[in-house]
Short mmCIF file of C-alpha atoms in Angstrom, two decimals:
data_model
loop_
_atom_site.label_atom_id
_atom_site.label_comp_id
_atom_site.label_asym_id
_atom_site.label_seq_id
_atom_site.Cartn_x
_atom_site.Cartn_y
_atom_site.Cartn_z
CA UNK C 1 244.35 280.01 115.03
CA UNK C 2 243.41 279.22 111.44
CA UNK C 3 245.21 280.85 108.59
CA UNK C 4 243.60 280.85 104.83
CA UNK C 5 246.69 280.65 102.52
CA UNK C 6 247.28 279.66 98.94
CA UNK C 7 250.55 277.32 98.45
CA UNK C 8 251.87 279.91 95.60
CA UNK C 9 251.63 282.68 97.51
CA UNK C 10 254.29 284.66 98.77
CA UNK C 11 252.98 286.67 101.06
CA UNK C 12 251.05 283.73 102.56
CA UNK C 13 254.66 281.82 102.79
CA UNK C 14 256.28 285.14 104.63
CA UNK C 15 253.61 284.22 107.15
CA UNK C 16 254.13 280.17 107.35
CA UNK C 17 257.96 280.83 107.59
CA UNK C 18 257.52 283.33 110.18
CA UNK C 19 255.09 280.98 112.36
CA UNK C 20 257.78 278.03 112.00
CA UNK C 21 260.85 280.63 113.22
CA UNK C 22 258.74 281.39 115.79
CA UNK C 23 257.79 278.07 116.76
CA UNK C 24 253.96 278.82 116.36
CA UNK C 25 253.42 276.48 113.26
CA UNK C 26 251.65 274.04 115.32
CA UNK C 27 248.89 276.16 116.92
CA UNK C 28 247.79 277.01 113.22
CA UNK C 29 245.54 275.72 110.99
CA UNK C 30 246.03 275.81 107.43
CA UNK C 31 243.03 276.74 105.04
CA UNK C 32 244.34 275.79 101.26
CA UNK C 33 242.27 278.83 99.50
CA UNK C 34 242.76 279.09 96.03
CA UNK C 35 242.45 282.83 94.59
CA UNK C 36 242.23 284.23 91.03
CA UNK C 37 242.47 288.00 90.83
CA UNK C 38 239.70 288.74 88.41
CA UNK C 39 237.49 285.97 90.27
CA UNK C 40 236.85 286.38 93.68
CA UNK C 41 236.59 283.18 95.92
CA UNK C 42 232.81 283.53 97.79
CA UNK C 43 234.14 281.39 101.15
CA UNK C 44 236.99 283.84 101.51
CA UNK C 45 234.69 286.99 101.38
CA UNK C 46 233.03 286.76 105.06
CA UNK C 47 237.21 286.22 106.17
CA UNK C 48 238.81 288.68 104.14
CA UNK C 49 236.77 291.29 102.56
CA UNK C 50 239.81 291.79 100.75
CA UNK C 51 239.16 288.64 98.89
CA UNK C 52 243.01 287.84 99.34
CA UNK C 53 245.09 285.49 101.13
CA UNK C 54 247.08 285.61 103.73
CA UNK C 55 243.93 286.35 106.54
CA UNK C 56 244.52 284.68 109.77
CA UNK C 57 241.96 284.05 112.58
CA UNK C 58 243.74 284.81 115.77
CA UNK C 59 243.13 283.18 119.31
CA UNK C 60 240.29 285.55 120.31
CA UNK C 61 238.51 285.24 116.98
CA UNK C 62 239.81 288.25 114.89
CA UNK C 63 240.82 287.84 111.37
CA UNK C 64 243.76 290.15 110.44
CA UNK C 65 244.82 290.63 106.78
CA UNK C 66 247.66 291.15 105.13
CA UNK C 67 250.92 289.68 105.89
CA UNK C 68 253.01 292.26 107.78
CA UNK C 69 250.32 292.72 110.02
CA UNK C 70 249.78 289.09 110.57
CA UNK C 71 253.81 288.46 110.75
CA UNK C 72 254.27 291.16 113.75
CA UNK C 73 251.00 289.87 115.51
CA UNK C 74 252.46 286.35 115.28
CA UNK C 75 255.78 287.68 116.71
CA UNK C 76 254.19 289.94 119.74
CA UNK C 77 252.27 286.59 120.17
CA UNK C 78 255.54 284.78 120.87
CA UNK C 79 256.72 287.41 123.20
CA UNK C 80 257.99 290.07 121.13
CA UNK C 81 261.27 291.46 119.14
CA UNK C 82 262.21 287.82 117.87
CA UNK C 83 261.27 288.44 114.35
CA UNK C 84 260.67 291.85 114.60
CA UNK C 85 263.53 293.37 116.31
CA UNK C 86 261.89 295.70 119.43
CA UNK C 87 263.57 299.14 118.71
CA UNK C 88 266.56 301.22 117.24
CA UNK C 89 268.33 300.59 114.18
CA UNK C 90 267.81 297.01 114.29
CA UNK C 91 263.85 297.49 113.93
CA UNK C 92 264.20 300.06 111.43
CA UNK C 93 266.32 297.94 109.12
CA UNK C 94 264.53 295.05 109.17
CA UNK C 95 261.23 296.83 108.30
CA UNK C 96 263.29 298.65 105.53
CA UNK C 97 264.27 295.35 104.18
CA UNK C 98 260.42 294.06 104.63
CA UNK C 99 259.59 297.17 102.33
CA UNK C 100 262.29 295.82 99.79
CA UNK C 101 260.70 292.34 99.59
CA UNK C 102 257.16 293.30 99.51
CA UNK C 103 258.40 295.78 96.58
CA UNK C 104 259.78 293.32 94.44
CA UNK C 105 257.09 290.97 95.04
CA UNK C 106 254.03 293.34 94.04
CA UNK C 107 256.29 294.61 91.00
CA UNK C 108 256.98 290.60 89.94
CA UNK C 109 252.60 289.98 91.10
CA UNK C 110 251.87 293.10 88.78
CA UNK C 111 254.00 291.91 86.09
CA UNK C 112 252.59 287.82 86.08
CA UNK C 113 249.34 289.46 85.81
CA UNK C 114 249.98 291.21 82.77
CA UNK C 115 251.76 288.07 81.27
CA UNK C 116 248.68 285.48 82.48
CA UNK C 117 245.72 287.08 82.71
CA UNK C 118 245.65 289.56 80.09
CA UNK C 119 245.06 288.41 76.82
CA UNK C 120 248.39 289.11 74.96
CA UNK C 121 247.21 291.13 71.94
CA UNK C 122 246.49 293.25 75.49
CA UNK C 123 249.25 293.77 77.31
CA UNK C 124 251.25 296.98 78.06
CA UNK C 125 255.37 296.27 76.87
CA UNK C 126 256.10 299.64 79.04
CA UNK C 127 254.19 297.96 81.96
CA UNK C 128 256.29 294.94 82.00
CA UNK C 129 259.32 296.43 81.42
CA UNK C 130 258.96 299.25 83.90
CA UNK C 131 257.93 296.29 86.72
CA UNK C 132 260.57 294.51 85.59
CA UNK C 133 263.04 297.41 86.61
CA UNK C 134 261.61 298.06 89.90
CA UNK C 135 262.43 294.22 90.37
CA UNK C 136 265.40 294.18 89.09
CA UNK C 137 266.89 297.59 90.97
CA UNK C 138 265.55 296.17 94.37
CA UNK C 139 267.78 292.96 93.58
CA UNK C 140 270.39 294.63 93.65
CA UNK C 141 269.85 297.28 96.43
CA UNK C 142 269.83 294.06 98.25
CA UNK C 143 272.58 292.69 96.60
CA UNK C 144 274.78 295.52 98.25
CA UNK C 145 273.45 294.56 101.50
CA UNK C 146 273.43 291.39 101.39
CA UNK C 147 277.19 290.78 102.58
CA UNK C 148 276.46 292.64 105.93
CA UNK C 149 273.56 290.13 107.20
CA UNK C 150 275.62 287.46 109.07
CA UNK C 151 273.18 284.99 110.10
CA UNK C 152 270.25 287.03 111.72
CA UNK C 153 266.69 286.37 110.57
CA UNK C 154 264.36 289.04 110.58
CA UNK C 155 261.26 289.64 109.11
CA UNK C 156 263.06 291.65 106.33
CA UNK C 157 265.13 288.66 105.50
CA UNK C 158 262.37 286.24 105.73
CA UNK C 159 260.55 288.70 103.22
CA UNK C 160 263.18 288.90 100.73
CA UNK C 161 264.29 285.23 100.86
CA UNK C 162 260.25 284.27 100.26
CA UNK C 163 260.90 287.08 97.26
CA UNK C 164 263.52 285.05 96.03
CA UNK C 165 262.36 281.95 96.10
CA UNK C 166 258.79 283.37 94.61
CA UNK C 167 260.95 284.58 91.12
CA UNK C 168 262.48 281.38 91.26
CA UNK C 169 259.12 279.42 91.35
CA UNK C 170 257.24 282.21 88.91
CA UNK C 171 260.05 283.56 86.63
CA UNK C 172 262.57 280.62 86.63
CA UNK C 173 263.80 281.92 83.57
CA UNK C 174 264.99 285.22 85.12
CA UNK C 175 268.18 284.63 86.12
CA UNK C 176 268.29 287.11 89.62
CA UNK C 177 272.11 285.47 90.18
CA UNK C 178 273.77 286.71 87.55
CA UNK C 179 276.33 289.74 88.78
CA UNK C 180 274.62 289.26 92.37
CA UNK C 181 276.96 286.73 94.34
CA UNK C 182 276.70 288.05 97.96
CA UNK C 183 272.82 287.61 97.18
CA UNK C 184 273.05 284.23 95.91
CA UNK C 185 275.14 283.04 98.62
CA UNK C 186 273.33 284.42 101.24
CA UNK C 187 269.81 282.93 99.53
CA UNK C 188 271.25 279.66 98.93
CA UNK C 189 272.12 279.10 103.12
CA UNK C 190 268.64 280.55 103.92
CA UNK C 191 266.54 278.07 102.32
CA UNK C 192 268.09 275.00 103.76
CA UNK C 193 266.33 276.24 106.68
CA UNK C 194 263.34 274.03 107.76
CA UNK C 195 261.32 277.04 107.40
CA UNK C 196 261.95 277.60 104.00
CA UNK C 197 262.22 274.26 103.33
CA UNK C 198 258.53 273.44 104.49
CA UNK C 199 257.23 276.12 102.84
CA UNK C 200 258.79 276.15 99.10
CA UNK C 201 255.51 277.13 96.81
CA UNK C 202 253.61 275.00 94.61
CA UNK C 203 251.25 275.27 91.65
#
């Protein structure tokens, strides 16, 4: 398999963490593929008509976009229901929590945008505060959840902990702790796992 990632990129690191958990890292290639937004890379266009990272080529030669798509074929490749819990309440939740992550992570996206590719005489105050709340209210929807999770490791965790770490990489001055300690806690014995700790992003 061959999977075109970029090493910011959360979604593409929801996908890397996944592989590791499922122990599926090795049977991947990694493509670095840098992508801008308002320039389109021309060697990821036949891939990803998308233009956009994560796109994985799977054993049989399709390429599937976008990362929850990629994570569950990645899981059903390893047998099924180890990431992505098979049925009931369990599967439910954890796509719930999925939803969460990718939420605050296309409000924070949206919002670094606005900040570093629009020229500032430009940019829209309402915009970034209004992405800013969505981020901020799905912090702390998971914040009141957070105490429940035990030790399980679902693709809804794995989502929001690549969230986490994402704000911490891309808004380090945005203190996401403060008045959330279940969340902290729970994010600071997550990533001491070798999955998130061979996948934190770079510039």
């Amino acid at each position: 398999m061959k999977l075109w990632y970029s090493p910011p990129s959360p979604f593409a690191r929801k996908v890397r963490v996944a592989a590791i958990e499922l122990e599926l890292a090795e049977r991947i290639e990694l493509v670095n593929t840098p992508v801008v937004p308002v320039k389109p890379n021309p060697e990821l266009i036949p891939e990803n008509p998308l233009v956009k990272v994560p796109a994985l080529e799977t054993e049989d030669g399709m390429v599937l976009y976008d990362s929850r798509t990629i994570c569950e074929y990645l899981d059903a490749l390893a047998g099924g229901g180890r990431v992505f819990p098979a049925s009931g309440v369990q599967r439910w939740g954890a796509l719930r929590r999925q939803s969460l992550g990718d939420g605050i992570l296309d409000a924070g996206i949206l919002r670094r945008y606005e900040l570093v590719l629009r020229p500032e005489a430009l940019r829209w105050a309402d915009w970034l505060a209004g992405q800013q709340a969505k981020i901020h209210f799905g912090l702390d929807a998971a914040e009141r959840e957070s105490g429940n999770w035990g030790e399980a490791f679902d693709i809804g965790h794995i989502t929001i902990a690549c969230a986490l770490g994402w704000l911490d990489f891309r808004f380090a001055e945005y203190d996401w702790r403060a008045k959330r300690p279940d969340l902290s806690a729970w994010y600071a014995r997550v990533a001491k796992r070798p999955s998130m700790q061979q996948t934190v992003p770079t510039a």
